[in-house]
Coordinates of C-alpha atoms and ligand atoms in Angstrom, one line a residue:
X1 CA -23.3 -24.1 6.0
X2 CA -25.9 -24.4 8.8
X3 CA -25.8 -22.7 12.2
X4 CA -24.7 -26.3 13.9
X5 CA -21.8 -26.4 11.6
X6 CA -20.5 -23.0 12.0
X7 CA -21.0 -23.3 15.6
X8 CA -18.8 -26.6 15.4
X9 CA -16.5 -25.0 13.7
X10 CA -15.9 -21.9 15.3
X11 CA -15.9 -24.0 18.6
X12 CA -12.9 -26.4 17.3
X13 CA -11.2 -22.4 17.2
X14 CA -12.8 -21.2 20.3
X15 CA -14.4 -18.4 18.1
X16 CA -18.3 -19.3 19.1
X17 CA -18.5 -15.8 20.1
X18 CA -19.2 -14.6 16.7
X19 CA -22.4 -16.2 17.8
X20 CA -23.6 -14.2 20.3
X21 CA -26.3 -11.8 18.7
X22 CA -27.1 -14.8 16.2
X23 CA -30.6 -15.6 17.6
X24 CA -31.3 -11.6 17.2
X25 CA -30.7 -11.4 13.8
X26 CA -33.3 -11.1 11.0
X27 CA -33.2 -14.6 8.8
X28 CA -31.2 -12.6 5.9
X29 CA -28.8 -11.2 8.3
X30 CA -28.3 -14.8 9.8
X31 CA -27.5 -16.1 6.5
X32 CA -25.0 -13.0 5.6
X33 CA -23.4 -13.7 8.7
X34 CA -22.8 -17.6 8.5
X35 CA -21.4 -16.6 5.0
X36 CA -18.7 -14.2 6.7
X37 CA -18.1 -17.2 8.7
X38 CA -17.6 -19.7 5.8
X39 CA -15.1 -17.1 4.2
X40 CA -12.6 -16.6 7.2
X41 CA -9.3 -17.9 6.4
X42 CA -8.2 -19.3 9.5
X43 CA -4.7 -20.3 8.1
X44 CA -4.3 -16.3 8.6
X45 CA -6.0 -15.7 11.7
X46 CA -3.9 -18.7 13.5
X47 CA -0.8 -16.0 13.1
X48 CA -2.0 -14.3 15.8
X49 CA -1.0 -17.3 18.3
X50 CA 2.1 -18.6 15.7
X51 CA 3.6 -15.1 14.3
X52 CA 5.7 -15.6 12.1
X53 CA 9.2 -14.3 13.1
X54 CA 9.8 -11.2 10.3
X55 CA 12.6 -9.2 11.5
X56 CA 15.1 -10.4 9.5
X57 CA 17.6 -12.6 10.4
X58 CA 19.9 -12.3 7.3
X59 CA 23.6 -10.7 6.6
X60 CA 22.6 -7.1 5.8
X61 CA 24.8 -5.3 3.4
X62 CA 23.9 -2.5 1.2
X63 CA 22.7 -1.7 -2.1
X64 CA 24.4 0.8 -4.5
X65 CA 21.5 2.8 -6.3
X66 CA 21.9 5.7 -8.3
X67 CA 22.2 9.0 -6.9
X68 CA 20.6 12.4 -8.1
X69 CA 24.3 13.3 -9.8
X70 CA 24.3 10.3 -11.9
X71 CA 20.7 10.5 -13.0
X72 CA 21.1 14.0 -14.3
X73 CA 24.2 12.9 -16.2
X74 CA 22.4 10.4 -17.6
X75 CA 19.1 11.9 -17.9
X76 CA 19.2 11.9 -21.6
X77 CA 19.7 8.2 -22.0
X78 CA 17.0 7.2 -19.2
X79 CA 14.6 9.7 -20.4
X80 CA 15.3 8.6 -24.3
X81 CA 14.0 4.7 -23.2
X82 CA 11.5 5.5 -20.5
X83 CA 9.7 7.7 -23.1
X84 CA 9.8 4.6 -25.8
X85 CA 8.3 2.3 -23.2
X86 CA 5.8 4.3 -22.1
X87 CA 5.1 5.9 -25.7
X88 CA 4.8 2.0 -26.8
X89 CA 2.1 1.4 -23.8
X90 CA 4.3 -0.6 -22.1
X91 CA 4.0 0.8 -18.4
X92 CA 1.0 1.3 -16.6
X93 CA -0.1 2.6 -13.2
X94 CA -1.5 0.6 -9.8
X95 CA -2.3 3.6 -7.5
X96 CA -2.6 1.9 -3.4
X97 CA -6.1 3.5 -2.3
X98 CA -7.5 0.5 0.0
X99 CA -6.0 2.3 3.2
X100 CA -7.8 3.2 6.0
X101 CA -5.9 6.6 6.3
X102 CA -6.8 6.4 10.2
X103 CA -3.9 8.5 11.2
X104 CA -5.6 11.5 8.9
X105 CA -9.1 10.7 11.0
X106 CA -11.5 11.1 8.3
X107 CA -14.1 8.1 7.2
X108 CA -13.9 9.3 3.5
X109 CA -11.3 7.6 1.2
X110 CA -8.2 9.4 1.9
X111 CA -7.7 10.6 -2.0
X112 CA -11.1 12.3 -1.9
X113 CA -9.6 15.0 0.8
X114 CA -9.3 18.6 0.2
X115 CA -5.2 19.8 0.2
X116 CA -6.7 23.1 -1.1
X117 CA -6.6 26.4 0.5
X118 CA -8.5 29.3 -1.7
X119 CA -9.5 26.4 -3.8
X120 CA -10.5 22.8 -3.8
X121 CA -7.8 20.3 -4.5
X122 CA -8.3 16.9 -3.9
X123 CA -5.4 14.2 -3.5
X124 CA -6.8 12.2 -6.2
X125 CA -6.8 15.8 -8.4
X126 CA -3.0 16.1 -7.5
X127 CA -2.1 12.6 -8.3
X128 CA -3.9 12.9 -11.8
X129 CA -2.3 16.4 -12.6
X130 CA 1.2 14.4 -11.9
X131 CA -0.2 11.2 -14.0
X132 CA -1.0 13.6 -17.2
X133 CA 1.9 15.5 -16.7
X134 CA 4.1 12.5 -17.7
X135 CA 1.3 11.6 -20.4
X136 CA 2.2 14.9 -21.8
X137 CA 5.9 14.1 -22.3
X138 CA 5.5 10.7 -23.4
X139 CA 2.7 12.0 -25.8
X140 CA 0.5 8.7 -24.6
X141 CA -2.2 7.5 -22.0
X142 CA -1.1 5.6 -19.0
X143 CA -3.5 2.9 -18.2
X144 CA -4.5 3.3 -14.5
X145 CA -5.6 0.6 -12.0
X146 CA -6.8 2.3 -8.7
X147 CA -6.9 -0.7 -5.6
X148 CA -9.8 0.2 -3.8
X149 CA -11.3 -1.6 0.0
X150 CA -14.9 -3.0 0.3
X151 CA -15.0 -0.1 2.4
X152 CA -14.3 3.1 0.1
X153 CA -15.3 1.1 -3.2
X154 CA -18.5 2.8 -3.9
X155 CA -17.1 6.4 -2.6
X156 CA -14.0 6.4 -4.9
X157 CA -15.2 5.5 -8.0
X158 CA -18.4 8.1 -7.7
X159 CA -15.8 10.6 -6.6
X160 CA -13.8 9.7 -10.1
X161 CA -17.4 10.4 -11.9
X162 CA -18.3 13.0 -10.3
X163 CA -15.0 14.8 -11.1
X164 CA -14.9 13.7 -14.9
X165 CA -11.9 11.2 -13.9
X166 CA -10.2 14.5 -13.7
X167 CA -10.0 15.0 -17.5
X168 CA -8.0 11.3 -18.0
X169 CA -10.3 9.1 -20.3
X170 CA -12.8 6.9 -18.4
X171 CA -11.6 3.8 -20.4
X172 CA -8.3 4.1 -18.9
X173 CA -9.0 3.9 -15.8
X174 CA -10.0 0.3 -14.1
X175 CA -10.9 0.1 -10.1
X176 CA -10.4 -3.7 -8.2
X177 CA -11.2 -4.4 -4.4
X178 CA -8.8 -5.4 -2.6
X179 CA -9.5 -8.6 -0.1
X180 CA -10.1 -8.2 3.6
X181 CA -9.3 -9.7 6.4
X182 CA -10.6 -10.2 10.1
X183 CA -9.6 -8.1 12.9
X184 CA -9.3 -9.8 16.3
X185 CA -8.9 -8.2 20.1
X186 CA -5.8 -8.7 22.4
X187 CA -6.8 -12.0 22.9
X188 CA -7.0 -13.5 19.6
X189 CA -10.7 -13.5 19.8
X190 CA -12.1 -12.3 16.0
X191 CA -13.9 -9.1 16.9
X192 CA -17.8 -8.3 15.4
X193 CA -18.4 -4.6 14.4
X194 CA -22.1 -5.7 14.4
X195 CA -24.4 -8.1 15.7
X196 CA -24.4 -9.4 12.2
X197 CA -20.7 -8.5 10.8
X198 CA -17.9 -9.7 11.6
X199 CA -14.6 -6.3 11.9
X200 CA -12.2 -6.7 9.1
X201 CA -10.0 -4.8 7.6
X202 CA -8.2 -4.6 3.9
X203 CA -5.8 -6.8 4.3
X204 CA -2.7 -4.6 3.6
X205 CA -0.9 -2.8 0.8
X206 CA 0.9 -6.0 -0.1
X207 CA -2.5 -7.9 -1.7
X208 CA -2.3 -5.7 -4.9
X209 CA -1.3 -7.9 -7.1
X210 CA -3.2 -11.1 -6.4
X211 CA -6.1 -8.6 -5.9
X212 CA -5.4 -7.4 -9.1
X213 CA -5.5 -10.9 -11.0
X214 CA -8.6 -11.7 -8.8
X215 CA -10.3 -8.7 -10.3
X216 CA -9.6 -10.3 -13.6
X217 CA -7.0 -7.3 -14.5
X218 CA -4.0 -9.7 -15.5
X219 CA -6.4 -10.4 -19.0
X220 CA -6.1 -6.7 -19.6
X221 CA -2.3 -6.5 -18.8
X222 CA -1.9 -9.1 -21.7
X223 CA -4.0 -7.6 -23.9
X224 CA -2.6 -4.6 -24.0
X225 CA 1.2 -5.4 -23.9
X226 CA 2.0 -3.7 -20.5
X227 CA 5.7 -5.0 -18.8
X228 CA 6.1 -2.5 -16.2
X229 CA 3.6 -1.7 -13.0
X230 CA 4.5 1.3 -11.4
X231 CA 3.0 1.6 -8.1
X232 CA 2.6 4.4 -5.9
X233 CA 1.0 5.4 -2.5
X234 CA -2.3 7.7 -2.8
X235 CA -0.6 10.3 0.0
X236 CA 2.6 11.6 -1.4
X237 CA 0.7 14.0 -3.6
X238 CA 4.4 15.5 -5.6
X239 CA 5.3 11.8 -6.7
X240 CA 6.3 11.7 -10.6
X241 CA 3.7 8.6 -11.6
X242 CA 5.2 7.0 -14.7
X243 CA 8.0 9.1 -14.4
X244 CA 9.6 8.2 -17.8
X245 CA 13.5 8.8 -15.6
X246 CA 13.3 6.1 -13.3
X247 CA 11.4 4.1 -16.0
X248 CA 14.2 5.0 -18.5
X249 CA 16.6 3.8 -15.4
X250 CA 14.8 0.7 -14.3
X251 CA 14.9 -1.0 -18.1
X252 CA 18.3 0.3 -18.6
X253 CA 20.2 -1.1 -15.7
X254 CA 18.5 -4.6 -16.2
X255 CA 16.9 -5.0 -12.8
X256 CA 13.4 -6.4 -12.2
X257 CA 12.0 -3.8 -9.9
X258 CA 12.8 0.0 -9.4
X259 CA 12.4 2.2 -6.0
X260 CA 11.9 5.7 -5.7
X261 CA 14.2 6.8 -2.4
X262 CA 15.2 9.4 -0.8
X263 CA 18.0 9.7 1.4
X264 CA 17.6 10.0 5.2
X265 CA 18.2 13.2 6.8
X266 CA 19.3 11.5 9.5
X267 CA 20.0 7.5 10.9
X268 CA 16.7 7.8 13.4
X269 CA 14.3 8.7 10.5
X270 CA 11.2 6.9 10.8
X271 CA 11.6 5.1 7.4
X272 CA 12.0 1.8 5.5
X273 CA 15.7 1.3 4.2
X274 CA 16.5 -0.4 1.5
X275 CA 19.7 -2.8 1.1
X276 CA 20.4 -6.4 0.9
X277 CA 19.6 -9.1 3.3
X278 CA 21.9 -12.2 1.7
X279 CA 22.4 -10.8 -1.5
X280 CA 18.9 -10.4 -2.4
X281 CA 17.3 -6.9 -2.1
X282 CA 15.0 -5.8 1.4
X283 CA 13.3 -3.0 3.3
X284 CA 14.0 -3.1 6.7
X285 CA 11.6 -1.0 9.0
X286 CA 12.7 1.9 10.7
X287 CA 12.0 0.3 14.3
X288 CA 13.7 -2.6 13.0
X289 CA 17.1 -1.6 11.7
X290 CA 19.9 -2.3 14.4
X291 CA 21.3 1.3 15.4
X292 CA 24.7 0.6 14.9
X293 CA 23.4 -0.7 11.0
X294 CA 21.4 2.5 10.3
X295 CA 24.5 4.9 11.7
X296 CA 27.3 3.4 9.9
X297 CA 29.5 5.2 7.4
X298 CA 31.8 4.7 4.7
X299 CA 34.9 6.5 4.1
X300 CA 33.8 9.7 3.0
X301 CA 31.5 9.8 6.0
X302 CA 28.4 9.2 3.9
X303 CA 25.8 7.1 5.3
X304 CA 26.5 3.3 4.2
X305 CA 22.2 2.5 4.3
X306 CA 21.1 5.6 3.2
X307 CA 18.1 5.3 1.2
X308 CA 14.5 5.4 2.5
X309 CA 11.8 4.1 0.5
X310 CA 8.8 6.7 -0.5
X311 CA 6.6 3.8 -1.6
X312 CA 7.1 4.4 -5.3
X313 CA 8.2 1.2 -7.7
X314 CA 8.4 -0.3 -10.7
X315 CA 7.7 -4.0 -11.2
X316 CA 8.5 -5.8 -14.1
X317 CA 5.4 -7.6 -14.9
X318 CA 7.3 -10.9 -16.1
X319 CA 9.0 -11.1 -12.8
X320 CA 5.4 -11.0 -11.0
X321 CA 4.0 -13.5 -13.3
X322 CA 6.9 -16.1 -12.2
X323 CA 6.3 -14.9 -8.3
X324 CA 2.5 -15.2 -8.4
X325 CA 2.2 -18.2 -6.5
X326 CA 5.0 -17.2 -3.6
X327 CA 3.9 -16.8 -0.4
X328 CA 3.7 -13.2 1.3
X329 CA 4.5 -12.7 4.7
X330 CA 1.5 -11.3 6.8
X331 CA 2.1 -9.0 9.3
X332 CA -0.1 -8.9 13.1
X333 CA 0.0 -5.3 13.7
X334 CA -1.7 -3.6 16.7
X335 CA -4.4 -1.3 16.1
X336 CA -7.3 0.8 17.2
X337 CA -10.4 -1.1 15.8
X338 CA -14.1 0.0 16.4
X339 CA -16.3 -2.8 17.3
X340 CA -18.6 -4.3 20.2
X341 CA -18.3 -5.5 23.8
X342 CA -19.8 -8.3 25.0
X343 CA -23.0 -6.8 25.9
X344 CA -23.2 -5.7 21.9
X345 CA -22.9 -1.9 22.6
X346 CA -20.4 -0.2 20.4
X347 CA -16.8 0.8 21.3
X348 CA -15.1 3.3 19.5
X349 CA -11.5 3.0 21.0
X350 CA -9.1 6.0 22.0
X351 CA -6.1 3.0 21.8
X352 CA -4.8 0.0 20.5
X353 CA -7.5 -2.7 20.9
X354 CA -6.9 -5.2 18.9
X355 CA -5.0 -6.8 15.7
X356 CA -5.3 -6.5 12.0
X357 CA -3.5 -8.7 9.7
X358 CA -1.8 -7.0 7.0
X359 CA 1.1 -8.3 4.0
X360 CA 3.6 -5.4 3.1
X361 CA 4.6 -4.1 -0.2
X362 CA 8.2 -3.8 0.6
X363 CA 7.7 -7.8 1.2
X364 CA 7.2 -7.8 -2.5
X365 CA 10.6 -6.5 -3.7
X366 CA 12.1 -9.0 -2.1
X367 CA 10.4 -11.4 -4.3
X368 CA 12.0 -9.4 -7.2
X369 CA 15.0 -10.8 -6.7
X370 CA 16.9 -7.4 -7.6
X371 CA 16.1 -3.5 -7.4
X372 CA 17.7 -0.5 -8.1
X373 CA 17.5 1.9 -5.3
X374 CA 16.4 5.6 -7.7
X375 CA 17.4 8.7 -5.8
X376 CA 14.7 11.6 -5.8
X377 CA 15.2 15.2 -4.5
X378 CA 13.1 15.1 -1.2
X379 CA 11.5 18.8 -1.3
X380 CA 10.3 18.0 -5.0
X381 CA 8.9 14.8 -4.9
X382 CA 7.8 13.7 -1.5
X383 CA 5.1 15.1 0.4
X384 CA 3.2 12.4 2.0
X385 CA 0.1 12.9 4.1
X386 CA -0.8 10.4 6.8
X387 CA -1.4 12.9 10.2
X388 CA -3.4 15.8 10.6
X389 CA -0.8 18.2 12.0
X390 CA 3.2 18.0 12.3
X391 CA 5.1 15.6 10.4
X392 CA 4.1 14.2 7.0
X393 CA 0.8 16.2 7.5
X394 CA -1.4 18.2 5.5
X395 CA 0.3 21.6 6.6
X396 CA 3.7 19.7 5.6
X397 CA 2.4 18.7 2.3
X398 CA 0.9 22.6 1.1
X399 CA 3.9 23.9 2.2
X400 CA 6.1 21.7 -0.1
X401 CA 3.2 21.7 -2.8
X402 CA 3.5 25.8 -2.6
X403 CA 7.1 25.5 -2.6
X404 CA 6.8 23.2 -6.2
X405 CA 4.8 26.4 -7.5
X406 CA 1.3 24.5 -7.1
X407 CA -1.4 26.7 -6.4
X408 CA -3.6 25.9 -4.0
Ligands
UTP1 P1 -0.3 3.4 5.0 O1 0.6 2.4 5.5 O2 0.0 4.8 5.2 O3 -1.8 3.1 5.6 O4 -0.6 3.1 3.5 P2 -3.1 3.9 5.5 O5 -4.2 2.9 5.7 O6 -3.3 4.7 4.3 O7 -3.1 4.9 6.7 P3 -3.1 4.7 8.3 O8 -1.9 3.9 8.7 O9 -4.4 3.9 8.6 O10 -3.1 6.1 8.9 C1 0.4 3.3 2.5 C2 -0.3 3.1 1.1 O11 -0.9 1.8 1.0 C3 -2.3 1.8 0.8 C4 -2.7 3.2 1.3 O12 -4.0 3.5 0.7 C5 -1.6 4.0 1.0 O13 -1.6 4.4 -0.4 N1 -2.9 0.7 1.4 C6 -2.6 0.4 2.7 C7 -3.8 -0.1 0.7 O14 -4.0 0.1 -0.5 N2 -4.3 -1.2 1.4 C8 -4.1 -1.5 2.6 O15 -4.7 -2.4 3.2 C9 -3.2 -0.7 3.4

């Protein structure tokens, strides 16, 4: 593509501004930037004047899981055909890093940060510790696939070296970049972050899988016989990965997808429940759950949605492979993103300034066609860090880490 073209056809969008600095720019830069251009996907950036309408519209009804009292009488079975899976090297491990972590405020990826105290701890050290730990039971090696951004690549996979993968064996271990996406301001304009680059942003937790395949991972899958994903969040650093319970629990009851939940303390709490939107299992976001739906009871007075998702599941891999072509819905969110004004001076913005577009995870079980809600005790297996101070925080997490006997 030549400059004309790409000026035609950001015109046709009303996008010419990605233009602006273009006669500044060194020949190589010029190029790199009519490249960015040739990639956008403007089916995607279009959503920001045609949304799609996401909050769901469905009957909502909920969805019996099992609770911690019949996992522990059970435990035996579940842990008796989680450990043959995993012990055959059927279940593997897709851990989410390609967040931003912008809540925590720090540049680096958010695994690499320090939980430590007298010592230092990384998240990724935690996460690994709880990987092995299952390895241990199992008596096998978990293949790991780490999702990584264009942005914290290069950082996460040094930080792996650097730390000897944390005593897990390098060959074990595969990274793949998640795609991006471009980031536009209030008024659908696509933003630059340079004179020469275009803002984007990964392109949300739901990507994984057809990131994955893009990454040519799907070969390995075959190749070495593995059915079950289980895919976890980098921030909750007491998650069981390859817990071989709920994996036990997943294959046993039949289903095609497995969540870790925990069940609300209360109806306001700020997270995704999962149920049944006609007959076929859902998240619904905290902000958009109807109030008299998240505060209804049964009989006994119990909560009837009371599950809350912790970002923890199992995917049956066959299931994906039949779902690989279905569309994902993609989310505008608003957000803070650094970038330049029109003059080409740099902004680093105290609020929301523009859009990102972002698919969802939970969109994904959906897909599934069935899960099986699997309760966890809260204070033992989440601890999720996303802010700085106060809730879900580091001083939230060491305290429950302390609490689970984890010296830090
Ligand atoms: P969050 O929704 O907490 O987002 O991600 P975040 O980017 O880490 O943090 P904030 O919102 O900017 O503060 C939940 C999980 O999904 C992963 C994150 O790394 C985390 O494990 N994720 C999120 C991705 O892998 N890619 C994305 O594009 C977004």
């Amino acid at each position: 593509m030549k400059k004309e073209e790409a000026l035609r056809v950001l015109r046709d969008r009303g996008q010419e501004q990605l233009l602006r600095f273009y006669d500044e720019l060194s020949p190589s830069e010029r190029d790199n930037l009519i490249g960015q251009i040739e990639r956008i996907d403007w089916e995607t950036v279009a959503l920001f004047d045609h949304p799609e309408d996401l909050t769901g519209k469905g009957r909502i009804a909920p969805l019996k899981g099992l609770d911690v009292g019949e996992i522990a009488q059970r435990k035996a079975e579940f842990l008796s055909v989680g450990k043959a899976a995993i012990g055959a090297g059927k279940v593997g491990a897709v851990l989410l890093a390609g967040g931003q972590g912008t809540r925590l405020g720090s540049d680096a990826p958010k695994g690499t940060f320090n939980v430590g105290i007298t010592r230092t701890v990384s998240i990724f050290e935690r996460l690994m510790c709880n990987l092995k730990e299952s390895n241990s039971v199992c008596d096998a090696t978990v293949p790991l696939y780490i999702m990584t951004s264009e942005k914290n690549d290069r950082e996460t996979r040094a930080f792996f070296e650097q730390n000897a993968y944390f005593g897990y064996p390098a060959s074990e271990v595969k990274f793949f970049v998640q795609e991006t996406a471009p980031c536009v301001g209030t008024d659908g304009k696509i933003l630059l972050e340079e004179k020469g680059k275009i803002a984007s942003s990964p392109n949300g937790n739901g990507g994984w899988y057809a990131s994955l395949l893009q990454a040519g991972l799907g070969e390995d899958l075959d190749k070495r016989g593995v059915e079950w994903l289980n895919v976890f969040a980098v921030d909750n650093v007491l998650q069981r990965i390859a817990d071989p319970v709920f994996v036990g629990a997943t294959i046993a009851e039949g289903v095609n997808c497995g969540a870790k939940v925990v069940r609300k303390t209360c109806p306001e709490e700020r997270v995704g429940v999962l149920c049944l939107e006609d007959g076929a299992p859902n998240i619904i976001e905290y902000y958009e759950i109807p109030k008299e739906t998240a505060a209804a009871r049964d009989e006994r007075g119990e909560l009837l949605y009371p599950y809350g998702v912790i970002l923890n599941y199992l995917f049956r891999v066959s299931r994906l492979k039949e779902m690989e072509k279905a569309r994902i819905p993609v989310h505008v969110v608003k957000k803070k993103i650094p970038c330049l004004d029109e003059a080409g001076n740099p902004i680093m913005p105290q609020t929301e300034n523009g859009y990102k577009f972002e698919t969802l995870i939970l969109d994904m079980v959906r897909l599934m066609g069935n899960c099986l809600p699997y309760e966890v005790v809260r204070e033992r297996e989440f601890a999720p860090i996303k802010n700085k101070t106060g809730t879900d925080s580091v001083e939230s997490a060491r305290e429950l880490l302390a609490r689970n006997g984890v010296e830090l």
